[in-house]
Coordinates of C-alpha atoms in Angstrom, one line a residue:
X8 CA -75.8 -149.7 119.2
X9 CA -74.0 -146.6 120.2
X10 CA -71.4 -144.0 119.1
X11 CA -69.7 -142.6 122.2
X12 CA -68.1 -139.2 120.8
X13 CA -65.2 -136.6 123.6
X14 CA -65.3 -132.9 123.4
X15 CA -62.8 -131.0 124.9
X16 CA -62.1 -128.0 124.9
X17 CA -63.4 -124.3 124.5
X18 CA -65.1 -122.8 121.9
X19 CA -66.7 -120.0 124.0
X20 CA -64.8 -116.4 123.5
X21 CA -63.2 -115.4 126.2
X22 CA -64.1 -111.3 124.6
X23 CA -66.9 -112.3 124.8
X24 CA -69.0 -114.3 127.4
X25 CA -72.3 -112.6 128.2
X26 CA -73.0 -113.2 124.4
X27 CA -72.1 -116.8 123.1
X28 CA -74.1 -118.7 121.4
X29 CA -74.6 -122.1 122.5
X30 CA -71.7 -125.3 122.3
X31 CA -71.1 -126.4 119.9
X32 CA -71.5 -130.2 120.2
X33 CA -75.2 -128.9 122.1
X34 CA -75.9 -126.8 119.1
X35 CA -74.9 -129.7 115.9
X36 CA -77.4 -131.8 118.5
X37 CA -80.0 -129.5 118.7
X38 CA -79.6 -129.0 114.8
X39 CA -78.9 -131.6 113.0
X40 CA -82.0 -133.9 111.0
X41 CA -80.4 -137.0 112.2
X42 CA -80.3 -136.9 115.9
X43 CA -83.7 -137.0 117.3
X44 CA -84.1 -135.6 120.9
X45 CA -86.1 -132.1 122.0
X46 CA -84.2 -130.2 123.6
X47 CA -84.7 -130.6 127.1
X48 CA -83.7 -134.2 126.8
X49 CA -80.5 -133.5 125.2
X50 CA -78.6 -132.8 128.5
X51 CA -78.3 -134.8 131.5
X52 CA -77.6 -133.2 134.9
X53 CA -74.4 -134.0 135.6
X54 CA -74.9 -134.1 139.2
X55 CA -76.8 -136.5 138.8
X56 CA -74.3 -138.9 136.8
X57 CA -72.5 -139.3 139.5
X58 CA -70.3 -141.8 137.6
X59 CA -68.9 -139.4 135.7
X60 CA -69.0 -136.4 137.6
X61 CA -65.9 -134.3 135.4
X62 CA -68.1 -134.3 132.0
X63 CA -71.2 -132.8 131.3
X64 CA -73.1 -136.1 129.4
X65 CA -75.6 -135.1 126.5
X66 CA -77.6 -138.6 124.5
X67 CA -79.5 -138.5 121.9
X68 CA -81.0 -141.3 119.5
X69 CA -78.8 -141.3 115.3
X70 CA -80.0 -142.9 112.2
X71 CA -82.9 -143.6 114.4
X72 CA -81.8 -146.1 116.5
X73 CA -78.1 -146.0 117.0
X74 CA -76.7 -144.8 120.5
X75 CA -75.2 -141.1 120.6
X76 CA -73.6 -140.1 123.5
X77 CA -71.3 -137.1 124.2
X78 CA -69.6 -136.2 126.7
X79 CA -68.7 -132.3 126.6
X80 CA -65.3 -130.9 129.0
X81 CA -64.4 -127.0 128.7
X82 CA -62.4 -127.0 131.4
X83 CA -58.9 -128.5 131.8
X84 CA -58.7 -128.4 136.2
X85 CA -62.0 -130.5 135.9
X86 CA -60.5 -133.1 133.3
X87 CA -57.2 -133.1 135.7
X88 CA -59.0 -133.8 139.0
X89 CA -60.9 -136.8 138.4
X90 CA -57.3 -138.5 136.4
X91 CA -59.4 -142.1 136.2
X92 CA -62.4 -141.3 134.6
X93 CA -61.0 -139.3 132.3
X94 CA -58.9 -141.5 130.8
X95 CA -61.2 -144.3 130.4
X96 CA -63.8 -142.1 128.4
X97 CA -60.7 -140.8 126.1
X98 CA -60.3 -144.1 125.7
X99 CA -63.4 -145.8 125.5
X100 CA -64.0 -142.9 122.6
X101 CA -65.0 -144.0 119.0
X102 CA -64.5 -139.8 118.0
X103 CA -62.5 -137.4 119.6
X104 CA -64.3 -133.0 118.9
X105 CA -61.4 -130.9 120.2
X106 CA -62.8 -127.5 120.0
X107 CA -61.0 -123.8 120.3
X108 CA -62.2 -120.3 120.4
X109 CA -60.2 -118.8 117.5
X110 CA -60.4 -115.3 119.2
X111 CA -59.4 -116.8 123.1
X112 CA -55.2 -118.0 123.1
X113 CA -55.7 -119.3 126.0
X114 CA -58.0 -121.7 125.1
X115 CA -55.8 -123.0 122.4
X116 CA -52.8 -123.1 124.4
X117 CA -54.7 -124.8 126.8
X118 CA -55.9 -127.7 124.2
X119 CA -51.9 -128.1 123.2
X120 CA -50.1 -127.7 126.1
X121 CA -52.5 -130.0 127.6
X122 CA -55.0 -132.3 126.4
X123 CA -53.0 -133.0 122.9
X124 CA -50.4 -134.8 125.2
X125 CA -52.7 -137.2 127.4
X126 CA -55.0 -137.9 123.5
X127 CA -51.5 -139.0 122.3
X128 CA -51.0 -141.7 124.9
X129 CA -54.2 -142.7 124.6
X130 CA -55.4 -142.6 120.5
X131 CA -55.0 -146.2 119.3
X132 CA -57.0 -145.2 115.6
X133 CA -60.3 -142.8 116.5
X134 CA -60.7 -140.0 114.3
X135 CA -60.5 -136.9 115.8
X136 CA -62.2 -133.2 114.9
X137 CA -60.2 -129.9 115.6
X138 CA -62.6 -127.4 114.9
X139 CA -61.7 -123.6 115.2
X140 CA -64.6 -121.7 116.3
X141 CA -65.0 -118.1 115.8
X142 CA -64.0 -115.2 113.8
X143 CA -60.8 -113.5 113.8
X144 CA -61.1 -110.1 115.1
X145 CA -58.6 -108.1 113.4
X146 CA -59.6 -110.3 110.4
X147 CA -58.9 -106.6 107.5
X148 CA -55.1 -107.7 107.6
X149 CA -55.7 -111.0 106.2
X150 CA -52.1 -112.6 106.1
X151 CA -50.9 -116.3 105.5
X152 CA -47.5 -115.8 105.3
X153 CA -45.6 -118.6 108.3
X154 CA -43.5 -115.3 109.0
X155 CA -46.4 -113.2 110.2
X156 CA -47.4 -112.3 113.8
X157 CA -49.7 -109.0 113.2
X158 CA -52.6 -111.5 114.4
X159 CA -50.9 -114.0 117.0
X160 CA -50.8 -112.0 119.4
X161 CA -54.7 -112.1 121.0
X162 CA -56.2 -114.4 117.3
X163 CA -54.6 -118.5 116.4
X164 CA -53.7 -118.7 113.3
X165 CA -54.6 -121.0 111.0
X166 CA -51.3 -122.1 110.1
X167 CA -50.9 -122.7 113.8
X168 CA -54.2 -125.3 113.8
X169 CA -53.4 -126.8 110.8
X170 CA -50.2 -127.6 112.4
X171 CA -51.4 -128.9 115.4
X172 CA -54.5 -131.1 113.6
X173 CA -51.0 -132.7 111.3
X174 CA -49.2 -132.8 114.6
X175 CA -52.5 -135.7 115.7
X176 CA -53.5 -137.0 112.2
X177 CA -56.8 -135.2 112.9
X178 CA -59.9 -132.8 110.9
X179 CA -59.3 -129.6 110.4
X180 CA -62.4 -127.2 110.5
X181 CA -63.3 -123.9 110.6
X182 CA -66.7 -122.8 111.5
X183 CA -66.0 -119.1 111.6
X184 CA -70.1 -119.6 113.1
X185 CA -72.2 -121.3 114.7
X186 CA -74.8 -120.9 111.6
X187 CA -76.7 -124.2 110.2
X188 CA -74.4 -124.3 107.4
X189 CA -71.2 -124.3 109.1
X190 CA -72.7 -126.7 112.1
X191 CA -75.5 -128.7 109.8
X192 CA -72.9 -129.2 106.7
X193 CA -69.5 -128.6 107.3
X194 CA -69.4 -130.4 110.5
X195 CA -72.2 -132.3 111.1
X196 CA -71.3 -133.9 107.7
X197 CA -67.6 -134.5 108.7
X198 CA -68.5 -136.0 112.4
X199 CA -71.1 -138.3 110.7
X200 CA -69.6 -139.3 108.4
X201 CA -67.3 -141.1 111.0
X202 CA -70.0 -141.7 112.4
X203 CA -71.0 -144.1 109.6
X204 CA -67.2 -145.7 109.5
X205 CA -67.6 -145.7 113.6
X206 CA -71.2 -147.9 113.5
X207 CA -69.4 -149.8 110.5
X208 CA -66.2 -151.4 112.0
X209 CA -68.7 -152.0 115.5
X210 CA -71.4 -154.0 112.8
X211 CA -67.8 -155.8 111.3
X212 CA -66.6 -156.4 114.9
X213 CA -69.9 -157.9 116.1
X214 CA -70.6 -160.4 113.3
X215 CA -66.7 -161.5 113.9
X216 CA -67.4 -162.4 116.9
X217 CA -70.7 -164.4 116.2
X218 CA -69.0 -166.0 114.2
X219 CA -66.5 -167.4 116.7
X220 CA -68.7 -168.5 119.5
X221 CA -71.3 -170.4 116.6
X222 CA -68.0 -172.3 115.5
X223 CA -67.3 -173.4 119.1
X224 CA -70.1 -175.1 121.3
X225 CA -67.6 -176.0 123.9
X226 CA -67.1 -175.3 127.9
X227 CA -67.2 -171.5 128.2
X228 CA -63.8 -169.9 130.3
X229 CA -64.5 -168.3 133.1
X230 CA -65.8 -164.6 133.3
X231 CA -63.6 -163.0 136.8
X232 CA -65.3 -161.0 137.9
X233 CA -64.2 -157.7 139.9
X234 CA -62.4 -157.8 143.2
X235 CA -64.8 -155.3 145.7
X236 CA -64.8 -152.3 145.7
X237 CA -61.8 -150.3 148.4
X238 CA -63.3 -148.3 151.3
X239 CA -63.1 -145.1 150.7
X240 CA -61.4 -143.2 153.7
X241 CA -62.3 -139.7 153.9
X242 CA -59.9 -137.0 154.9
X243 CA -60.6 -134.8 158.0
X244 CA -60.4 -130.4 156.8
X245 CA -57.5 -128.3 158.5
X246 CA -58.6 -126.4 161.4
X247 CA -54.7 -124.6 161.2
X248 CA -56.4 -121.4 161.0
X249 CA -59.2 -122.5 163.7
X250 CA -56.3 -123.4 166.2
X251 CA -54.0 -120.7 166.1
X252 CA -56.9 -118.2 166.1
X253 CA -59.2 -119.7 168.8
X254 CA -55.0 -119.3 170.6
X255 CA -56.0 -115.3 170.9
X256 CA -59.3 -115.6 172.8
X257 CA -58.0 -118.4 175.2
X258 CA -55.4 -116.3 177.4
X259 CA -53.8 -118.7 177.3
X260 CA -49.4 -118.8 177.7
X261 CA -49.1 -115.4 176.9
X262 CA -45.8 -114.0 177.7
X263 CA -45.9 -110.3 175.7
X264 CA -48.6 -107.6 177.0
X265 CA -48.7 -104.7 175.1
X266 CA -49.5 -101.1 177.6
X267 CA -50.9 -97.5 176.0
X268 CA -48.2 -94.7 176.1
X269 CA -51.2 -94.1 179.3
X270 CA -50.4 -97.8 181.0
X271 CA -52.5 -99.3 180.9
X272 CA -53.0 -103.0 179.6
X273 CA -54.2 -103.4 175.4
X274 CA -53.6 -106.9 174.5
X275 CA -52.0 -109.7 175.4
X276 CA -50.3 -112.0 173.0
X277 CA -47.7 -114.4 172.4
X278 CA -43.8 -114.2 170.7
X279 CA -43.8 -117.3 168.4
X280 CA -47.2 -116.1 166.8
X281 CA -45.6 -112.3 166.4
X282 CA -42.6 -112.9 165.3
X283 CA -44.1 -115.9 162.4
X284 CA -45.4 -112.8 160.3
X285 CA -43.2 -110.2 160.9
X286 CA -39.7 -108.9 160.7
X287 CA -41.1 -106.6 163.3
X288 CA -41.0 -107.7 166.2
X289 CA -38.4 -110.5 165.6
X290 CA -36.3 -107.8 165.8
X291 CA -38.1 -106.8 169.2
X292 CA -37.7 -109.9 170.7
X293 CA -34.2 -110.3 169.7
X294 CA -34.7 -113.6 167.5
X295 CA -32.9 -111.8 164.4
X296 CA -30.2 -108.3 165.2
X297 CA -30.7 -105.3 163.1
X298 CA -27.6 -107.0 161.3
X299 CA -29.5 -110.4 160.1
X300 CA -32.3 -107.4 158.4
X301 CA -31.0 -104.9 157.3
X302 CA -33.8 -103.0 155.9
X303 CA -33.6 -99.5 158.0
X304 CA -37.7 -99.6 156.8
X305 CA -38.4 -101.6 159.5
X306 CA -36.2 -100.8 161.8
X307 CA -37.1 -98.3 161.7
X308 CA -41.0 -98.8 162.2
X309 CA -39.5 -101.3 165.2
X310 CA -37.8 -98.2 167.1
X311 CA -41.4 -95.5 166.3
X312 CA -44.1 -97.7 167.1
X313 CA -42.7 -99.8 170.5
X314 CA -40.7 -100.1 173.0
X315 CA -39.5 -102.9 175.7
X316 CA -40.1 -101.9 179.6
X317 CA -38.4 -104.3 181.9
X318 CA -38.6 -101.0 185.2
X319 CA -39.8 -103.2 188.3
X320 CA -41.3 -100.5 189.2
X321 CA -43.6 -100.7 186.6
X322 CA -47.3 -100.0 187.4
X323 CA -49.1 -104.5 187.9
X324 CA -45.6 -105.5 188.2
X325 CA -45.9 -107.3 191.3
X326 CA -48.7 -109.4 191.0
X327 CA -47.1 -110.7 188.3
X328 CA -45.2 -114.7 188.0
X329 CA -41.8 -113.8 189.8
X330 CA -41.2 -117.5 187.8
X331 CA -41.1 -116.5 183.6
X332 CA -43.5 -112.7 183.9
X333 CA -44.4 -111.5 180.3
X334 CA -42.7 -108.8 178.3
X335 CA -43.5 -105.3 178.8
X336 CA -44.1 -103.2 175.2
X337 CA -45.3 -100.0 175.1
X338 CA -47.6 -98.9 172.7
X339 CA -46.0 -95.4 171.5
X340 CA -48.4 -94.6 168.6
X341 CA -52.2 -94.0 170.0
X342 CA -54.4 -94.1 167.7
X343 CA -52.8 -97.5 166.0
X344 CA -53.4 -98.6 169.8
X345 CA -56.4 -98.1 169.7
X346 CA -56.7 -100.5 166.7
X347 CA -54.6 -103.3 168.2
X348 CA -57.2 -105.5 169.1
X349 CA -58.3 -105.0 165.8
X350 CA -54.9 -105.5 164.3
X351 CA -54.1 -108.3 166.8
X352 CA -56.7 -110.2 165.9
X353 CA -56.2 -110.0 162.2
X354 CA -52.5 -111.4 162.8
X355 CA -54.5 -114.4 164.2
X356 CA -56.5 -115.3 161.6
X357 CA -54.0 -115.3 159.2
X358 CA -53.5 -112.1 157.7
X359 CA -54.8 -111.5 155.3
X360 CA -58.4 -110.2 155.3
X361 CA -57.4 -106.6 155.0
X362 CA -61.2 -105.7 153.9
X363 CA -62.3 -106.8 157.4
X364 CA -59.2 -105.4 158.4
X365 CA -60.0 -101.6 156.9
X366 CA -64.2 -101.7 158.1
X367 CA -62.9 -102.7 162.1
X368 CA -60.2 -99.7 161.4
X369 CA -62.9 -97.4 160.1
X370 CA -65.4 -98.1 162.6
X371 CA -62.8 -96.3 165.8
X372 CA -61.3 -93.9 163.6
X373 CA -64.0 -91.9 161.9
X374 CA -60.8 -89.5 160.1
X375 CA -60.3 -91.4 156.5
X376 CA -56.2 -90.2 157.0
X377 CA -56.3 -91.6 160.7
X378 CA -57.1 -95.0 158.9
X379 CA -54.8 -94.9 156.4
X380 CA -52.2 -94.4 158.6
X381 CA -53.0 -97.0 160.3
X382 CA -53.6 -99.0 157.5
X383 CA -49.6 -98.1 156.4
X384 CA -47.7 -99.7 159.7
X385 CA -49.2 -102.8 159.1
X386 CA -47.9 -103.6 156.1
X387 CA -44.5 -102.6 157.5
X388 CA -45.2 -104.6 160.4
X389 CA -45.6 -107.5 157.7
X390 CA -43.0 -105.7 154.9
X391 CA -40.4 -108.7 153.5
X392 CA -36.6 -107.5 154.0
X393 CA -35.5 -106.4 150.6
X394 CA -38.3 -106.7 149.1
X395 CA -40.5 -103.1 147.8
X396 CA -43.8 -102.4 150.0
X397 CA -45.0 -105.8 148.8
X398 CA -48.0 -105.6 150.5
X399 CA -49.8 -102.5 148.3
X400 CA -52.0 -104.0 146.8
X401 CA -54.4 -105.0 149.7
X402 CA -57.2 -106.5 147.2
X403 CA -54.4 -108.4 144.9
X404 CA -52.5 -110.1 147.8
X405 CA -56.0 -111.2 149.7
X406 CA -57.1 -112.8 146.2
X407 CA -53.3 -114.4 145.2
X408 CA -53.0 -116.1 149.2
X409 CA -56.0 -116.3 151.2
X410 CA -54.5 -119.4 153.8
X411 CA -52.5 -119.4 157.0
X412 CA -49.2 -118.1 155.5
X413 CA -47.4 -118.3 158.5
X414 CA -48.1 -122.2 158.2
X415 CA -44.6 -122.3 156.7
X416 CA -43.0 -119.6 158.8
X417 CA -43.5 -121.3 162.4
X418 CA -41.2 -123.3 160.9
X419 CA -38.4 -121.6 161.7
X420 CA -39.2 -122.1 164.5
X421 CA -39.2 -126.3 164.8
X422 CA -36.8 -127.6 167.0
X423 CA -34.5 -124.2 167.4
X424 CA -34.0 -122.8 170.7
X425 CA -35.2 -119.4 170.1
X426 CA -38.0 -118.3 171.7
X427 CA -38.6 -121.7 173.4
X428 CA -40.2 -122.0 177.0
X429 CA -40.7 -126.4 177.1
X430 CA -37.3 -128.9 176.3
X431 CA -38.7 -132.1 175.6
X432 CA -36.0 -135.6 176.5
X433 CA -36.8 -137.6 174.2
X434 CA -33.8 -140.7 174.2
X435 CA -31.4 -138.5 175.4
X436 CA -31.3 -135.7 173.5
X437 CA -33.1 -132.6 174.0
X438 CA -35.9 -131.5 171.5
X439 CA -37.2 -127.3 171.8
X440 CA -40.7 -126.3 171.2
X441 CA -42.7 -123.1 172.3
X442 CA -46.3 -123.9 174.5
X443 CA -48.5 -121.3 172.6
X444 CA -47.7 -124.1 169.3
X445 CA -49.2 -127.4 171.1
X446 CA -51.7 -126.1 173.5
X447 CA -53.0 -123.9 170.2
X448 CA -52.9 -127.9 168.3
X449 CA -52.7 -130.7 170.5
X450 CA -55.7 -130.6 173.8
X451 CA -53.7 -133.1 175.2
X452 CA -50.9 -130.6 175.8
X453 CA -53.4 -127.4 176.5
X454 CA -54.4 -129.8 179.0
X455 CA -50.3 -130.8 180.2
X456 CA -49.7 -127.7 180.6
X457 CA -52.8 -126.6 182.4
X458 CA -53.1 -128.2 184.6
X459 CA -53.2 -129.5 187.9
X460 CA -49.8 -131.2 185.9
X461 CA -45.6 -131.8 186.5
X462 CA -45.1 -130.6 183.4
X463 CA -47.5 -127.8 183.9
X464 CA -44.3 -125.8 186.0
X465 CA -41.5 -128.0 184.7
X466 CA -38.9 -126.5 181.5
X467 CA -37.5 -130.5 180.7
X468 CA -40.2 -132.2 180.3
X469 CA -39.8 -136.4 179.2
X470 CA -40.9 -138.3 176.2
X471 CA -41.2 -142.4 176.3
X472 CA -42.9 -144.8 174.0
X473 CA -41.5 -142.7 170.6
X474 CA -38.3 -142.1 169.1
X475 CA -37.0 -138.5 167.9
X476 CA -37.4 -138.6 164.3
X477 CA -41.5 -139.2 165.7
X478 CA -41.9 -137.1 168.0
X479 CA -39.8 -134.4 165.9
X480 CA -42.6 -135.4 162.0
X481 CA -45.5 -134.8 165.0
X482 CA -44.0 -131.5 166.4
X483 CA -43.5 -130.7 162.1
X484 CA -47.7 -131.4 162.1
X485 CA -48.0 -129.3 164.9
X486 CA -46.0 -126.0 163.7
X487 CA -47.0 -126.2 159.6
X488 CA -50.2 -128.3 159.7
X489 CA -48.4 -131.6 157.3
X490 CA -45.7 -134.6 157.7
X491 CA -44.7 -136.1 155.0
X492 CA -43.5 -139.8 157.1
X493 CA -40.2 -141.5 155.5
X494 CA -42.1 -144.9 154.7
X495 CA -45.0 -146.6 155.5
X496 CA -43.3 -148.1 158.5
X497 CA -42.3 -143.8 159.6
X498 CA -46.8 -143.3 158.7
X499 CA -47.6 -146.3 161.7
X500 CA -45.0 -144.2 164.3
X501 CA -46.7 -141.5 163.9
X502 CA -50.2 -142.7 163.7
X503 CA -49.3 -144.4 166.9
X504 CA -47.9 -141.1 168.3
X505 CA -51.3 -138.9 166.4
X506 CA -53.5 -141.5 169.0
X507 CA -51.5 -141.4 171.7
X508 CA -51.7 -137.4 172.1
X509 CA -55.5 -137.0 170.4
X510 CA -54.7 -135.8 167.1
X511 CA -57.0 -136.4 165.1
X512 CA -56.1 -135.5 161.6
X513 CA -53.1 -136.8 161.7
X514 CA -54.2 -140.1 162.4
X515 CA -55.9 -139.5 158.8
X516 CA -53.5 -138.5 156.9
X517 CA -50.9 -141.1 158.2
X518 CA -53.6 -144.1 157.1
X519 CA -54.1 -141.9 153.4
X520 CA -50.7 -142.6 153.1
X521 CA -50.4 -146.1 154.1
X522 CA -52.8 -147.4 152.2
X523 CA -51.7 -144.5 148.1
X524 CA -48.0 -146.6 149.3
X525 CA -49.1 -149.8 150.0
X526 CA -52.1 -148.9 146.7
X527 CA -49.3 -147.8 144.0
X528 CA -47.1 -151.5 145.0
X529 CA -47.3 -154.4 141.8
X530 CA -47.7 -157.3 142.6
X531 CA -44.5 -158.7 142.4
X532 CA -43.6 -156.2 144.6
X533 CA -46.3 -157.1 147.6
X534 CA -45.4 -160.7 146.8
X535 CA -41.1 -159.8 148.3
X536 CA -41.3 -157.8 150.4
X537 CA -40.9 -157.4 154.1
X538 CA -43.6 -155.6 155.3
X539 CA -45.7 -157.9 157.8
X540 CA -49.5 -156.6 156.8
X541 CA -50.9 -159.1 159.4
X542 CA -48.9 -156.8 161.7
X543 CA -49.8 -153.6 160.2
X544 CA -53.7 -154.6 160.6
X545 CA -53.4 -155.5 164.2
X546 CA -51.2 -152.3 164.8
X547 CA -54.3 -150.1 163.5
X548 CA -56.6 -151.9 165.6
X549 CA -54.9 -151.5 169.5
X550 CA -54.8 -148.4 168.4
X551 CA -58.5 -147.1 167.6
X552 CA -57.4 -146.9 164.2
X553 CA -60.8 -148.6 162.5
X554 CA -60.8 -147.1 158.9
X555 CA -57.3 -147.8 158.2
X556 CA -57.9 -151.4 159.6
X557 CA -60.7 -151.9 157.8
X558 CA -59.8 -150.9 154.2
X559 CA -56.6 -153.6 155.1
X560 CA -59.1 -156.7 155.6
X561 CA -60.1 -155.4 152.4
X562 CA -57.3 -154.8 150.4
X563 CA -55.2 -159.2 152.0
X564 CA -58.2 -159.7 151.0
X565 CA -58.6 -159.0 147.2
X566 CA -54.9 -159.5 147.4
X567 CA -55.6 -163.1 148.7
X568 CA -53.2 -165.3 146.9
X569 CA -50.0 -162.9 147.5
X570 CA -50.8 -163.1 151.2
X571 CA -52.1 -166.9 151.8
X572 CA -48.7 -167.9 150.6
X573 CA -47.3 -165.9 154.0
X574 CA -46.6 -166.7 157.0
X575 CA -47.9 -164.7 158.8
X576 CA -51.4 -165.0 157.5
X577 CA -51.9 -167.7 159.5
X578 CA -52.0 -164.6 162.6
X579 CA -55.1 -163.9 161.7
X580 CA -57.7 -163.7 164.1
X581 CA -60.7 -166.3 163.4
X582 CA -62.5 -163.5 162.2
X583 CA -60.5 -161.8 160.5
X584 CA -59.7 -165.0 159.0
X585 CA -63.4 -165.4 157.6
X586 CA -63.6 -161.8 156.5
X587 CA -61.1 -162.2 154.9
X588 CA -62.5 -166.0 153.1
X589 CA -65.8 -164.8 152.1
X590 CA -64.1 -161.2 150.8
X591 CA -61.4 -163.0 148.7
X592 CA -59.9 -162.4 144.8
X593 CA -60.6 -164.5 142.8
X594 CA -62.8 -166.5 144.5
X595 CA -63.4 -170.2 145.0
X596 CA -66.1 -170.8 142.9
X597 CA -64.1 -168.9 139.9
X598 CA -61.2 -171.1 141.2
X599 CA -62.7 -173.7 140.3
X600 CA -64.4 -173.1 136.8
X601 CA -61.6 -172.3 135.7
X602 CA -59.9 -175.6 136.5
X603 CA -62.4 -177.5 134.9
X604 CA -62.7 -175.1 132.0
X605 CA -57.9 -175.6 131.8
X606 CA -58.8 -179.2 132.0
X607 CA -61.3 -179.1 129.0
X608 CA -59.4 -177.6 127.1
X609 CA -56.3 -179.3 127.5
X610 CA -58.4 -182.5 127.0
X611 CA -58.3 -184.6 123.3
X612 CA -61.8 -184.7 122.7
X613 CA -61.0 -180.2 122.5
X614 CA -58.7 -178.4 121.2
X615 CA -58.7 -174.3 121.4
X616 CA -59.6 -172.7 118.4
X617 CA -57.7 -170.5 119.1
X618 CA -54.7 -171.8 120.5

């Protein structure tokens, strides 16, 4: 026989993390005379417990031969990361211990706002202990008046703890320290009382089951085995950052060239990327007008740093491609120009690695004043109109936003003619796009635009076999690294388009979307839906979506009683049919045993004792 205890919340002191003692649960297990097990055997490494990675698991023996299993989860984010495991553990708990530190308001609110609603939904006559651990720091001003707020700024009052206990019908304890008295006699006494109550209840239930089994000697009902586990699809990691960063070094689809004040070429870049992160470049390349921006500092920065040169007598102008030559931009500031390659690399890598940028600039400019001056100009370039120096603290900004932020800024240019240099013709309509983004994000389009193909020299490119809505969703993924199909049919069309252009990560996203949608459908909806699951399976196989096709076969087998009644079930191949029959749930053996049991129950010689 065993007792399962679930402990939730963090009893550590947020102000004294370095000197805090062992946790409440571990201290009790190590000191209680009723619990046996040495210190080395109490803790089971959470990484080895594959089934329950969310909780730290302790095991010991109590009352001599009773197995005591404790699952401790101090952090809500970890608890919430595996909802299925967390819910099952709470549902199977015999005792729940909620703990927080009286000097840590955050731990109390985490318990109150996050754990308590979950426990209320799962609570079923399970005893709950609320343990308030620690001595309040401003104990010299004790006040129990409900209207007094003298210690509520940093400490959790007794009134708040008692009110929380009343909501759950829980036992409230205040443990001023984790010594022998508070742990062994106070907390341990209450916990062991509930442990004895749990043992008595389990013994009573076990005796009732034994009596029921002894009074019935007929055929036992068949046991329905669990269906086979569905295949797990692993999501592919995003390479959005690397794709756009590589665009700077591959020198493809360049449409702007920067020159120093001496008219020597410094660097090449792409208007679409620069405009995605900076209103200065939007103003410089006429994407927006001064009236649209309405920020004098951005207008002044644009005028002070850059100038566009359209002089046909410009050195090297005759060697440029006559069709659509890159725009020539003169960088007026010599110091800024000397660091331009580092600044562009910073922008293309996501415009958040400020410390690396400052280090690179410091290697080129020895004077700290010059370094600060260039950094301030970069901040002005990235400034948002109407906001006052939002990038003042580089380290704070880097920690707060460590992601590429023009995955949403590029969406501003999706299906818009601004800076567009290619137009797709689909179903009689046109969709403008930008070669630089397409080349960076899609290898098929990179080969198409840079090889000896008609599309490399053409502006208008026809697209066949794909609807406009599907192609726009495909472009949305290329521009933003995300997509949201309207349904299973749209996701399948997008998967086919992704396979056509060899964008594997988008294929995986569509596979996961289809699987999630099907898994969320109840049985009645599966039985009544018009979606042909077998046709979906055949499309997945035809377009080399092996993970999805394997999963769909398992899904059909798991829901055999539903799909076997549909006419499209007959369209399965011999190999597919054999797989489904082999892995079907429930199995033929179980159905035969169930029929025999029902026949026995309804015969005249037997009457069901329960019904």
